[in-house]
PDB file of C-alpha atoms and ligand atoms in Angstrom:
ATOM      1  CA  UNK L1068       0.060   0.010  -0.137  1.00 94.00           C
ATOM      2  CA  UNK L1069       1.562   3.538  -1.173  1.00 94.00           C
ATOM      3  CA  UNK L1070      -1.216   5.441  -0.253  1.00 97.00           C
ATOM      4  CA  UNK L1071      -4.554   5.410   2.140  1.00 98.00           C
ATOM      5  CA  UNK L1072      -6.723   8.428   1.721  1.00 98.00           C
ATOM      6  CA  UNK L1073     -10.145   6.834   0.800  1.00 98.00           C
ATOM      7  CA  UNK L1074     -12.073   3.313   0.663  1.00 98.00           C
ATOM      8  CA  UNK L1075     -10.580   2.337  -2.807  1.00 98.00           C
ATOM      9  CA  UNK L1076      -6.943   2.409  -1.508  1.00 98.00           C
ATOM     10  CA  UNK L1077      -7.931  -0.463   1.493  1.00 98.00           C
ATOM     11  CA  UNK L1078      -8.267  -3.223  -1.873  1.00 97.00           C
ATOM     12  CA  UNK L1079     -11.041  -5.574  -0.909  1.00 98.00           C
ATOM     13  CA  UNK L1080     -13.020  -5.252   2.242  1.00 98.00           C
ATOM     14  CA  UNK L1081     -13.003  -9.023   3.321  1.00 98.00           C
ATOM     15  CA  UNK L1082      -9.187  -9.358   3.085  1.00 98.00           C
ATOM     16  CA  UNK L1083      -9.030  -5.789   4.796  1.00 98.00           C
ATOM     17  CA  UNK L1084     -11.119  -6.860   7.569  1.00 98.00           C
ATOM     18  CA  UNK L1085      -9.297 -10.405   7.898  1.00 98.00           C
ATOM     19  CA  UNK L1086      -5.972  -8.164   8.218  1.00 98.00           C
ATOM     20  CA  UNK L1087      -7.718  -6.070  11.242  1.00 98.00           C
ATOM     21  CA  UNK L1088      -8.720  -9.682  12.547  1.00 98.00           C
ATOM     22  CA  UNK L1089      -5.017 -10.889  12.668  1.00 98.00           C
ATOM     23  CA  UNK L1090      -3.863  -7.448  14.025  1.00 98.00           C
ATOM     24  CA  UNK L1091      -6.000  -7.491  16.867  1.00 98.00           C
ATOM     25  CA  UNK L1092      -5.663 -10.900  17.801  1.00 98.00           C
ATOM     26  CA  UNK L1093      -1.511 -10.862  17.726  1.00 98.00           C
ATOM     27  CA  UNK L1094      -1.023  -7.162  18.025  1.00 98.00           C
ATOM     28  CA  UNK L1095       3.060  -7.781  18.077  1.00 98.00           C
ATOM     29  CA  UNK L1096       3.134 -10.499  15.232  1.00 98.00           C
ATOM     30  CA  UNK L1097       5.099  -7.838  12.998  1.00 98.00           C
ATOM     31  CA  UNK L1098       7.122  -5.896  15.536  1.00 97.00           C
ATOM     32  CA  UNK L1099      10.185  -6.756  13.268  1.00 97.00           C
ATOM     33  CA  UNK L1100       8.659  -4.868  10.256  1.00 98.00           C
ATOM     34  CA  UNK L1101       9.099  -1.383  11.354  1.00 98.00           C
ATOM     35  CA  UNK L1102      12.922  -1.760  12.758  1.00 97.00           C
ATOM     36  CA  UNK L1103      14.540   0.967  11.670  1.00 98.00           C
ATOM     37  CA  UNK L1104      11.826   2.744  10.372  1.00 98.00           C
ATOM     38  CA  UNK L1105      10.119   5.967  11.295  1.00 98.00           C
ATOM     39  CA  UNK L1106       7.090   7.271  10.827  1.00 98.00           C
ATOM     40  CA  UNK L1107       6.234  11.088  10.652  1.00 98.00           C
ATOM     41  CA  UNK L1108       2.620  12.308  11.566  1.00 98.00           C
ATOM     42  CA  UNK L1109       1.851  16.194  10.804  1.00 97.00           C
ATOM     43  CA  UNK L1110      -1.173  17.561  12.321  1.00 97.00           C
ATOM     44  CA  UNK L1111      -2.459  20.792  11.101  1.00 96.00           C
ATOM     45  CA  UNK L1112      -5.584  20.258  13.418  1.00 96.00           C
ATOM     46  CA  UNK L1113      -5.823  19.040  16.755  1.00 95.00           C
ATOM     47  CA  UNK L1114      -6.420  14.941  17.605  1.00 97.00           C
ATOM     48  CA  UNK L1115      -6.551  12.952  20.555  1.00 98.00           C
ATOM     49  CA  UNK L1116      -7.628   9.246  19.412  1.00 98.00           C
ATOM     50  CA  UNK L1117      -5.721   9.194  16.058  1.00 98.00           C
ATOM     51  CA  UNK L1118      -2.239  11.015  17.589  1.00 98.00           C
ATOM     52  CA  UNK L1119      -2.577   8.255  20.224  1.00 98.00           C
ATOM     53  CA  UNK L1120      -4.050   5.365  18.421  1.00 98.00           C
ATOM     54  CA  UNK L1121      -1.753   5.897  15.112  1.00 98.00           C
ATOM     55  CA  UNK L1122       1.559   6.261  17.227  1.00 98.00           C
ATOM     56  CA  UNK L1123       0.104   2.844  19.336  1.00 98.00           C
ATOM     57  CA  UNK L1124      -0.029   1.318  16.187  1.00 98.00           C
ATOM     58  CA  UNK L1125       3.466   2.129  15.125  1.00 98.00           C
ATOM     59  CA  UNK L1126       5.038   1.025  18.358  1.00 98.00           C
ATOM     60  CA  UNK L1127       3.539  -2.136  17.873  1.00 98.00           C
ATOM     61  CA  UNK L1128       5.085  -2.472  14.688  1.00 98.00           C
ATOM     62  CA  UNK L1129       8.711  -1.505  16.036  1.00 98.00           C
ATOM     63  CA  UNK L1130       8.503   1.974  14.046  1.00 98.00           C
ATOM     64  CA  UNK L1131      10.370   5.318  15.941  1.00 98.00           C
ATOM     65  CA  UNK L1132       7.304   8.090  15.459  1.00 98.00           C
ATOM     66  CA  UNK L1133       7.900  11.966  15.106  1.00 98.00           C
ATOM     67  CA  UNK L1134       4.695  14.291  15.831  1.00 98.00           C
ATOM     68  CA  UNK L1135       4.959  17.441  14.417  1.00 96.00           C
ATOM     69  CA  UNK L1136       1.773  20.202  15.305  1.00 96.00           C
ATOM     70  CA  UNK L1137       2.252  22.870  12.440  1.00 93.00           C
ATOM     71  CA  UNK L1138       0.624  25.082  14.956  1.00 90.00           C
ATOM     72  CA  UNK L1139       2.446  24.874  17.739  1.00 91.00           C
ATOM     73  CA  UNK L1140       6.431  25.514  17.345  1.00 87.00           C
ATOM     74  CA  UNK L1141       6.518  25.106  13.547  1.00 91.00           C
ATOM     75  CA  UNK L1142       7.120  27.926  10.800  1.00 93.00           C
ATOM     76  CA  UNK L1143       3.071  28.966   9.853  1.00 92.00           C
ATOM     77  CA  UNK L1144       3.319  27.472   6.319  1.00 93.00           C
ATOM     78  CA  UNK L1145       1.975  28.780   2.972  1.00 94.00           C
ATOM     79  CA  UNK L1146       0.125  26.126   1.020  1.00 89.00           C
ATOM     80  CA  UNK L1147      -0.953  28.465  -2.323  1.00 87.00           C
ATOM     81  CA  UNK L1148       1.324  28.037  -5.219  1.00 89.00           C
ATOM     82  CA  UNK L1149       2.830  31.180  -6.985  1.00 93.00           C
ATOM     83  CA  UNK L1150       1.730  33.960  -4.304  1.00 95.00           C
ATOM     84  CA  UNK L1151       4.113  36.660  -3.267  1.00 97.00           C
ATOM     85  CA  UNK L1152       4.983  35.332   0.664  1.00 97.00           C
ATOM     86  CA  UNK L1153       5.060  38.995   2.349  1.00 96.00           C
ATOM     87  CA  UNK L1154       2.430  37.591   5.253  1.00 95.00           C
ATOM     88  CA  UNK L1155       3.028  35.981   8.253  1.00 94.00           C
ATOM     89  CA  UNK L1156       3.292  32.512   6.484  1.00 94.00           C
ATOM     90  CA  UNK L1157       7.397  31.761   6.914  1.00 94.00           C
ATOM     91  CA  UNK L1158       8.114  28.883   5.107  1.00 95.00           C
ATOM     92  CA  UNK L1159       6.241  27.257   1.596  1.00 96.00           C
ATOM     93  CA  UNK L1160       5.215  24.004   1.477  1.00 95.00           C
ATOM     94  CA  UNK L1161       6.492  22.893  -1.303  1.00 95.00           C
ATOM     95  CA  UNK L1162      10.130  23.354   0.398  1.00 96.00           C
ATOM     96  CA  UNK L1163       8.630  21.899   3.706  1.00 97.00           C
ATOM     97  CA  UNK L1164       7.351  18.425   2.490  1.00 97.00           C
ATOM     98  CA  UNK L1165      10.406  17.400   0.983  1.00 98.00           C
ATOM     99  CA  UNK L1166      12.445  18.325   3.795  1.00 98.00           C
ATOM    100  CA  UNK L1167       9.593  16.820   5.870  1.00 98.00           C
ATOM    101  CA  UNK L1168      10.138  13.222   3.733  1.00 98.00           C
ATOM    102  CA  UNK L1169      14.166  12.873   4.019  1.00 98.00           C
ATOM    103  CA  UNK L1170      13.257  12.375   7.884  1.00 98.00           C
ATOM    104  CA  UNK L1171      11.099   9.512   7.853  1.00 98.00           C
ATOM    105  CA  UNK L1172       9.917   6.385   5.663  1.00 98.00           C
ATOM    106  CA  UNK L1173       6.182   7.222   6.057  1.00 98.00           C
ATOM    107  CA  UNK L1174       4.297  10.190   6.619  1.00 98.00           C
ATOM    108  CA  UNK L1175       0.573  10.601   8.135  1.00 98.00           C
ATOM    109  CA  UNK L1176      -1.559  13.784   7.596  1.00 98.00           C
ATOM    110  CA  UNK L1177      -4.341  15.147   9.230  1.00 98.00           C
ATOM    111  CA  UNK L1178      -5.973  18.651   8.014  1.00 97.00           C
ATOM    112  CA  UNK L1179      -9.499  19.507   7.983  1.00 97.00           C
ATOM    113  CA  UNK L1180     -11.522  21.226   5.640  1.00 97.00           C
ATOM    114  CA  UNK L1181     -10.759  25.228   5.716  1.00 95.00           C
ATOM    115  CA  UNK L1182     -14.317  26.467   4.623  1.00 96.00           C
ATOM    116  CA  UNK L1183     -12.751  28.933   2.590  1.00 94.00           C
ATOM    117  CA  UNK L1184     -12.663  27.491  -0.910  1.00 94.00           C
ATOM    118  CA  UNK L1185     -15.076  24.626  -1.187  1.00 97.00           C
ATOM    119  CA  UNK L1186     -12.837  23.379  -4.414  1.00 96.00           C
ATOM    120  CA  UNK L1187      -9.664  23.616  -2.110  1.00 95.00           C
ATOM    121  CA  UNK L1188     -11.301  21.455   0.265  1.00 97.00           C
ATOM    122  CA  UNK L1189     -12.771  19.086  -2.430  1.00 98.00           C
ATOM    123  CA  UNK L1190      -9.205  18.950  -4.480  1.00 96.00           C
ATOM    124  CA  UNK L1191      -7.840  18.009  -1.042  1.00 97.00           C
ATOM    125  CA  UNK L1192      -5.046  20.836  -1.459  1.00 94.00           C
ATOM    126  CA  UNK L1193      -3.113  20.017   1.558  1.00 95.00           C
ATOM    127  CA  UNK L1194      -3.166  16.234   1.531  1.00 97.00           C
ATOM    128  CA  UNK L1195      -2.648  15.781  -2.239  1.00 96.00           C
ATOM    129  CA  UNK L1196       0.729  17.887  -2.103  1.00 96.00           C
ATOM    130  CA  UNK L1197       2.126  15.718   0.175  1.00 97.00           C
ATOM    131  CA  UNK L1198       1.400  12.565  -1.947  1.00 97.00           C
ATOM    132  CA  UNK L1199       2.892  14.813  -4.769  1.00 96.00           C
ATOM    133  CA  UNK L1200       6.127  15.993  -3.302  1.00 97.00           C
ATOM    134  CA  UNK L1201       7.162  13.696  -0.692  1.00 97.00           C
ATOM    135  CA  UNK L1202       8.023  10.400  -2.626  1.00 97.00           C
ATOM    136  CA  UNK L1203       6.895   8.412   0.642  1.00 98.00           C
ATOM    137  CA  UNK L1204       4.054   6.469   1.429  1.00 98.00           C
ATOM    138  CA  UNK L1205       1.364   8.948   2.945  1.00 98.00           C
ATOM    139  CA  UNK L1206      -1.708   8.379   4.696  1.00 98.00           C
ATOM    140  CA  UNK L1207      -4.737  10.182   5.922  1.00 98.00           C
ATOM    141  CA  UNK L1208      -5.314  10.907   9.405  1.00 98.00           C
ATOM    142  CA  UNK L1209      -8.078  12.921   8.225  1.00 98.00           C
ATOM    143  CA  UNK L1210      -8.089  15.390   5.386  1.00 98.00           C
ATOM    144  CA  UNK L1211     -11.056  17.609   4.283  1.00 98.00           C
ATOM    145  CA  UNK L1212     -13.064  15.116   2.356  1.00 98.00           C
ATOM    146  CA  UNK L1213     -12.505  12.034   4.375  1.00 98.00           C
ATOM    147  CA  UNK L1214     -11.401  10.022   7.541  1.00 98.00           C
ATOM    148  CA  UNK L1215     -10.459   6.798   6.345  1.00 98.00           C
ATOM    149  CA  UNK L1216      -8.804   5.308   9.400  1.00 98.00           C
ATOM    150  CA  UNK L1217     -12.140   6.311  11.455  1.00 98.00           C
ATOM    151  CA  UNK L1218     -14.138   4.277   8.717  1.00 98.00           C
ATOM    152  CA  UNK L1219     -12.186   1.374   8.692  1.00 98.00           C
ATOM    153  CA  UNK L1220     -12.460   1.109  12.496  1.00 98.00           C
ATOM    154  CA  UNK L1221     -15.996   1.770  12.474  1.00 98.00           C
ATOM    155  CA  UNK L1222     -16.115  -1.286   9.906  1.00 98.00           C
ATOM    156  CA  UNK L1223     -14.193  -3.347  11.947  1.00 98.00           C
ATOM    157  CA  UNK L1224     -16.320  -2.720  14.962  1.00 98.00           C
ATOM    158  CA  UNK L1225     -19.719  -3.010  13.034  1.00 98.00           C
ATOM    159  CA  UNK L1226     -18.557  -6.233  12.055  1.00 98.00           C
ATOM    160  CA  UNK L1227     -17.395  -7.299  15.751  1.00 98.00           C
ATOM    161  CA  UNK L1228     -20.840  -6.155  17.200  1.00 98.00           C
ATOM    162  CA  UNK L1229     -23.208  -7.192  14.209  1.00 98.00           C
ATOM    163  CA  UNK L1230     -26.191  -9.906  14.977  1.00 97.00           C
ATOM    164  CA  UNK L1231     -27.584 -10.020  11.503  1.00 97.00           C
ATOM    165  CA  UNK L1232     -25.665 -11.016   8.404  1.00 96.00           C
ATOM    166  CA  UNK L1233     -26.836  -7.609   6.872  1.00 97.00           C
ATOM    167  CA  UNK L1234     -27.879  -5.124   9.618  1.00 98.00           C
ATOM    168  CA  UNK L1235     -29.411  -1.793   9.150  1.00 98.00           C
ATOM    169  CA  UNK L1236     -26.651   1.266  10.001  1.00 98.00           C
ATOM    170  CA  UNK L1237     -28.232   4.620  10.564  1.00 98.00           C
ATOM    171  CA  UNK L1238     -26.321   7.879   9.749  1.00 98.00           C
ATOM    172  CA  UNK L1239     -27.925  10.532  11.430  1.00 98.00           C
ATOM    173  CA  UNK L1240     -27.030  13.870  11.589  1.00 98.00           C
ATOM    174  CA  UNK L1241     -27.154  15.580  15.302  1.00 98.00           C
ATOM    175  CA  UNK L1242     -26.774  19.414  16.343  1.00 97.00           C
ATOM    176  CA  UNK L1243     -23.564  20.904  16.980  1.00 96.00           C
ATOM    177  CA  UNK L1244     -22.561  24.769  18.023  1.00 94.00           C
ATOM    178  CA  UNK L1245     -20.170  24.965  15.687  1.00 95.00           C
ATOM    179  CA  UNK L1246     -19.763  24.282  12.117  1.00 96.00           C
ATOM    180  CA  UNK L1247     -17.640  21.221  11.184  1.00 97.00           C
ATOM    181  CA  UNK L1248     -16.968  19.549   7.830  1.00 98.00           C
ATOM    182  CA  UNK L1249     -18.578  16.477   6.056  1.00 98.00           C
ATOM    183  CA  UNK L1250     -14.971  14.399   6.201  1.00 98.00           C
ATOM    184  CA  UNK L1251     -16.532  11.621   8.523  1.00 98.00           C
ATOM    185  CA  UNK L1252     -20.129  11.133   7.388  1.00 98.00           C
ATOM    186  CA  UNK L1253     -18.644  11.553   3.486  1.00 98.00           C
ATOM    187  CA  UNK L1254     -16.216   8.706   4.595  1.00 98.00           C
ATOM    188  CA  UNK L1255     -18.414   6.556   6.530  1.00 98.00           C
ATOM    189  CA  UNK L1256     -20.672   6.384   3.714  1.00 98.00           C
ATOM    190  CA  UNK L1257     -17.908   5.646   1.462  1.00 98.00           C
ATOM    191  CA  UNK L1258     -17.367   2.715   3.034  1.00 98.00           C
ATOM    192  CA  UNK L1259     -20.864   1.774   3.914  1.00 98.00           C
ATOM    193  CA  UNK L1260     -21.798   1.611   0.614  1.00 98.00           C
ATOM    194  CA  UNK L1261     -18.866  -0.792  -0.015  1.00 98.00           C
ATOM    195  CA  UNK L1262     -20.643  -3.659   1.937  1.00 98.00           C
ATOM    196  CA  UNK L1263     -23.996  -5.245   1.583  1.00 97.00           C
ATOM    197  CA  UNK L1264     -25.357  -3.396   5.078  1.00 98.00           C
ATOM    198  CA  UNK L1265     -28.861  -1.776   4.415  1.00 98.00           C
ATOM    199  CA  UNK L1266     -27.547   1.659   4.955  1.00 98.00           C
ATOM    200  CA  UNK L1267     -29.821   5.063   5.312  1.00 98.00           C
ATOM    201  CA  UNK L1268     -28.595   8.098   6.220  1.00 98.00           C
ATOM    202  CA  UNK L1269     -31.096  10.863   8.086  1.00 98.00           C
ATOM    203  CA  UNK L1270     -30.563  14.713   8.318  1.00 98.00           C
ATOM    204  CA  UNK L1271     -32.595  17.939   7.903  1.00 97.00           C
ATOM    205  CA  UNK L1272     -33.377  19.345   4.777  1.00 96.00           C
ATOM    206  CA  UNK L1273     -30.346  21.115   3.514  1.00 96.00           C
ATOM    207  CA  UNK L1274     -27.682  18.879   4.916  1.00 97.00           C
ATOM    208  CA  UNK L1275     -27.628  16.734   1.862  1.00 98.00           C
ATOM    209  CA  UNK L1276     -24.008  15.233   1.077  1.00 98.00           C
ATOM    210  CA  UNK L1277     -22.686  15.068  -1.789  1.00 98.00           C
ATOM    211  CA  UNK L1278     -23.755  12.679  -4.188  1.00 98.00           C
ATOM    212  CA  UNK L1279     -20.455  11.135  -4.573  1.00 98.00           C
ATOM    213  CA  UNK L1280     -20.291   9.933  -1.023  1.00 98.00           C
ATOM    214  CA  UNK L1281     -24.106   9.458  -0.789  1.00 98.00           C
ATOM    215  CA  UNK L1282     -24.354   7.247  -4.279  1.00 97.00           C
ATOM    216  CA  UNK L1283     -27.327   4.629  -3.565  1.00 92.00           C
ATOM    217  CA  UNK L1284     -27.501   5.013   0.146  1.00 98.00           C
ATOM    218  CA  UNK L1285     -31.197   5.469   1.184  1.00 98.00           C
ATOM    219  CA  UNK L1286     -31.856   9.083   2.288  1.00 98.00           C
ATOM    220  CA  UNK L1287     -34.823   8.928   4.985  1.00 98.00           C
ATOM    221  CA  UNK L1288     -36.087  12.561   5.720  1.00 98.00           C
ATOM    222  CA  UNK L1289     -38.625  10.783   8.196  1.00 97.00           C
ATOM    223  CA  UNK L1290     -36.480  10.442  11.259  1.00 97.00           C
ATOM    224  CA  UNK L1291     -38.706   7.817  12.899  1.00 98.00           C
ATOM    225  CA  UNK L1292     -38.784   5.779   9.952  1.00 98.00           C
ATOM    226  CA  UNK L1293     -35.077   5.929   9.529  1.00 98.00           C
ATOM    227  CA  UNK L1294     -34.432   4.846  13.298  1.00 98.00           C
ATOM    228  CA  UNK L1295     -36.945   1.993  12.896  1.00 98.00           C
ATOM    229  CA  UNK L1296     -35.187  -1.566  12.871  1.00 98.00           C
ATOM    230  CA  UNK L1297     -31.758   0.107  12.813  1.00 98.00           C
ATOM    231  CA  UNK L1298     -29.329  -2.067  14.166  1.00 98.00           C
ATOM    232  CA  UNK L1299     -26.441   0.166  14.327  1.00 98.00           C
ATOM    233  CA  UNK L1300     -26.730   4.623  15.109  1.00 98.00           C
ATOM    234  CA  UNK L1301     -23.767   6.414  13.947  1.00 98.00           C
ATOM    235  CA  UNK L1302     -24.264  10.285  14.608  1.00 98.00           C
ATOM    236  CA  UNK L1303     -22.193  12.804  13.637  1.00 98.00           C
ATOM    237  CA  UNK L1304     -22.853  16.795  13.052  1.00 98.00           C
ATOM    238  CA  UNK L1305     -22.006  18.330   9.698  1.00 98.00           C
ATOM    239  CA  UNK L1306     -22.262  21.707   7.911  1.00 98.00           C
ATOM    240  CA  UNK L1307     -23.725  22.696   4.764  1.00 98.00           C
ATOM    241  CA  UNK L1308     -22.736  21.024   1.723  1.00 98.00           C
ATOM    242  CA  UNK L1309     -24.357  22.199  -1.393  1.00 96.00           C
ATOM    243  CA  UNK L1310     -23.609  26.173  -2.523  1.00 95.00           C
ATOM    244  CA  UNK L1311     -24.322  28.759  -1.823  1.00 96.00           C
ATOM    245  CA  UNK L1312     -24.267  27.671   2.150  1.00 96.00           C
ATOM    246  CA  UNK L1313     -21.207  25.226   1.789  1.00 97.00           C
ATOM    247  CA  UNK L1314     -19.575  25.082   5.400  1.00 97.00           C
ATOM    248  CA  UNK L1315     -22.250  26.735   7.032  1.00 96.00           C
ATOM    249  CA  UNK L1316     -24.656  25.908   9.654  1.00 95.00           C
ATOM    250  CA  UNK L1317     -28.632  26.346   8.815  1.00 92.00           C
ATOM    251  CA  UNK L1318     -29.648  25.349  12.483  1.00 84.00           C
ATOM    252  CA  UNK L1319     -28.846  23.742  15.673  1.00 87.00           C
ATOM    253  CA  UNK L1320     -32.339  21.631  15.513  1.00 91.00           C
ATOM    254  CA  UNK L1321     -31.779  19.822  19.064  1.00 93.00           C
ATOM    255  CA  UNK L1322     -34.794  17.871  18.360  1.00 96.00           C
ATOM    256  CA  UNK L1323     -32.235  15.902  16.062  1.00 97.00           C
ATOM    257  CA  UNK L1324     -30.151  14.389  19.121  1.00 98.00           C
ATOM    258  CA  UNK L1325     -29.957  10.519  19.714  1.00 98.00           C
ATOM    259  CA  UNK L1326     -31.787   9.985  22.773  1.00 98.00           C
ATOM    260  CA  UNK L1327     -33.493   6.860  24.299  1.00 98.00           C
ATOM    261  CA  UNK L1328     -37.042   7.851  22.871  1.00 98.00           C
ATOM    262  CA  UNK L1329     -35.517   7.248  19.459  1.00 98.00           C
ATOM    263  CA  UNK L1330     -33.281   4.454  19.965  1.00 98.00           C
ATOM    264  CA  UNK L1331     -36.197   2.654  21.267  1.00 98.00           C
ATOM    265  CA  UNK L1332     -37.725   2.671  17.490  1.00 98.00           C
ATOM    266  CA  UNK L1333     -34.519   0.637  16.762  1.00 98.00           C
ATOM    267  CA  UNK L1334     -33.693  -3.233  16.569  1.00 98.00           C
ATOM    268  CA  UNK L1335     -31.983  -2.580  20.021  1.00 98.00           C
ATOM    269  CA  UNK L1336     -29.175  -0.510  18.011  1.00 98.00           C
ATOM    270  CA  UNK L1337     -25.436  -0.308  19.082  1.00 98.00           C
ATOM    271  CA  UNK L1338     -24.940   3.634  19.584  1.00 98.00           C
ATOM    272  CA  UNK L1339     -21.544   4.772  17.474  1.00 98.00           C
ATOM    273  CA  UNK L1340     -19.973   7.977  17.319  1.00 98.00           C
ATOM    274  CA  UNK L1341     -16.219   8.661  16.133  1.00 98.00           C
ATOM    275  CA  UNK L1342     -15.466  11.121  19.330  1.00 98.00           C
ATOM    276  CA  UNK L1343     -14.936  13.562  20.483  1.00 98.00           C
ATOM    277  CA  UNK L1344     -18.969  14.125  21.145  1.00 98.00           C
ATOM    278  CA  UNK L1345     -20.416  16.705  22.529  1.00 97.00           C
ATOM    279  CA  UNK L1346     -22.722  15.167  25.401  1.00 98.00           C
ATOM    280  CA  UNK L1347     -26.645  16.601  25.517  1.00 97.00           C
ATOM    281  CA  UNK L1348     -26.259  18.021  21.858  1.00 97.00           C
ATOM    282  CA  UNK L1349     -25.329  14.793  19.806  1.00 98.00           C
ATOM    283  CA  UNK L1350     -26.317  12.266  22.110  1.00 98.00           C
ATOM    284  CA  UNK L1351     -28.024  12.295  25.780  1.00 98.00           C
ATOM    285  CA  UNK L1352     -26.103  10.878  28.521  1.00 98.00           C
ATOM    286  CA  UNK L1353     -28.611   8.246  28.802  1.00 98.00           C
ATOM    287  CA  UNK L1354     -27.647   6.931  25.535  1.00 98.00           C
ATOM    288  CA  UNK L1355     -23.766   7.619  25.515  1.00 98.00           C
ATOM    289  CA  UNK L1356     -23.457   5.966  29.177  1.00 98.00           C
ATOM    290  CA  UNK L1357     -26.081   3.013  28.416  1.00 98.00           C
ATOM    291  CA  UNK L1358     -25.150  -0.481  27.615  1.00 98.00           C
ATOM    292  CA  UNK L1359     -25.878   0.098  23.774  1.00 98.00           C
ATOM    293  CA  UNK L1360     -23.069   2.309  23.553  1.00 98.00           C
ATOM    294  CA  UNK L1361     -19.981   1.343  21.987  1.00 98.00           C
ATOM    295  CA  UNK L1362     -17.986   4.403  21.722  1.00 98.00           C
ATOM    296  CA  UNK L1363     -14.951   3.460  23.744  1.00 98.00           C
ATOM    297  CA  UNK L1364     -14.653   0.201  21.871  1.00 98.00           C
ATOM    298  CA  UNK L1365     -15.166   1.946  18.046  1.00 98.00           C
ATOM    299  CA  UNK L1366     -12.047   4.477  19.240  1.00 98.00           C
ATOM    300  CA  UNK L1367     -10.075   1.543  20.353  1.00 98.00           C
ATOM    301  CA  UNK L1368     -10.102  -0.020  16.998  1.00 98.00           C
ATOM    302  CA  UNK L1369      -8.699   2.797  15.755  1.00 98.00           C
ATOM    303  CA  UNK L1370      -5.161   1.565  16.469  1.00 98.00           C
ATOM    304  CA  UNK L1371      -5.882  -1.788  14.674  1.00 98.00           C
ATOM    305  CA  UNK L1372      -7.213   0.338  11.343  1.00 98.00           C
ATOM    306  CA  UNK L1373      -3.845   2.158  11.618  1.00 98.00           C
ATOM    307  CA  UNK L1374      -1.673  -0.656  12.613  1.00 98.00           C
ATOM    308  CA  UNK L1375      -3.423  -2.448   9.379  1.00 98.00           C
ATOM    309  CA  UNK L1376      -2.198   0.463   7.350  1.00 98.00           C
ATOM    310  CA  UNK L1377       0.828   1.000   8.385  1.00 98.00           C
ATOM    311  CA  UNK L1378       1.629  -2.773   8.208  1.00 98.00           C
ATOM    312  CA  UNK L1379       0.608  -2.740   4.611  1.00 98.00           C
ATOM    313  CA  UNK L1380       2.851   0.239   3.793  1.00 98.00           C
ATOM    314  CA  UNK L1381       6.078  -0.988   5.741  1.00 98.00           C
ATOM    315  CA  UNK L1382       5.617  -4.200   3.404  1.00 97.00           C
ATOM    316  CA  UNK L1383       6.553  -2.080   0.373  1.00 97.00           C
ATOM    317  CA  UNK L1384       9.648  -0.403   1.864  1.00 96.00           C
TER     318      UNK L1384
HETATM  319  N1  LIG Q 828     -12.114  10.375  15.873  1.00 62.71           N
HETATM  320  C1  LIG Q 828     -11.059  11.158  15.873  1.00 62.71           C
HETATM  321  O1  LIG Q 828     -10.571  11.034  14.899  1.00 62.71           O
HETATM  322  O2  LIG Q 828     -10.961  11.721  16.885  1.00 62.71           O
HETATM  323  P1  LIG Q 828      -9.525  12.728  17.066  1.00 62.71           P
HETATM  324  O3  LIG Q 828      -9.991  13.963  16.322  1.00 62.71           O
HETATM  325  O4  LIG Q 828      -9.602  12.988  18.332  1.00 62.71           O
HETATM  326  O5  LIG Q 828      -8.172  12.290  16.399  1.00 62.71           O
END
């Protein structure tokens, strides 16, 4: 694997899931693979789970890890080509990328949507420059449009907890006070659409995701019908995708919060969220603290998804 930015990079999902089961059963089986190899993790945005789980995965494989928080101690980076650098940005990403690449064997990048330009966000201007100019295997630790390590962990978790062969998986929008990117729901949809699950998306009108990610998923605007019979409820907030309101919040309708009343419509659904989550905005305390919440197990599987990706990249070095 030379790149991991979307579901296609994972290859056939049955094989990816078999690898995940292998890694989970014996996390130190490949600890020789990373000897004298260095992972560089570059964060343009904050993280708890991605930072720790990816570092843990690299350590399980015997790798050295360097972490750079671009906004804490690094030179401010210019990412646009052809600009006169007379502002506050001291270094261009065109030099910074090959320099950083010279210190490592594999690069992970986190760079969220900026909401300044939909074209820049959906063309992944930062991640794609790392792929183009680093000469090293690159994986996304959440980019502007996708969060594939999260979606892979979500799939692993659903496979572990499903009680029927073809579960009904509901992705529901939930309220949040700040404008959030579409990366997690886009990516979740992209991965669910590669399974044979019954996949349903529900959200208030105006929050339609890109058709490139929704594809043939059922979009159900009747929230009760959406929850009915669900085996998994995956909650996430996202901002508007459509023009002219790209990146904006239309409403903070708290009736969309995941609560016990809605969960009672389901088939004893498991509750999932990528975290961090705002309690009593996205989900009630009762649901997230209840026996059907699997958010911690889901987060724990982030080590597994990262370790599969790093293992397959190390094999190509
Ligand atoms: N789910 C997730 O990516 O968490 P962090 O933002 O804390 O890394």
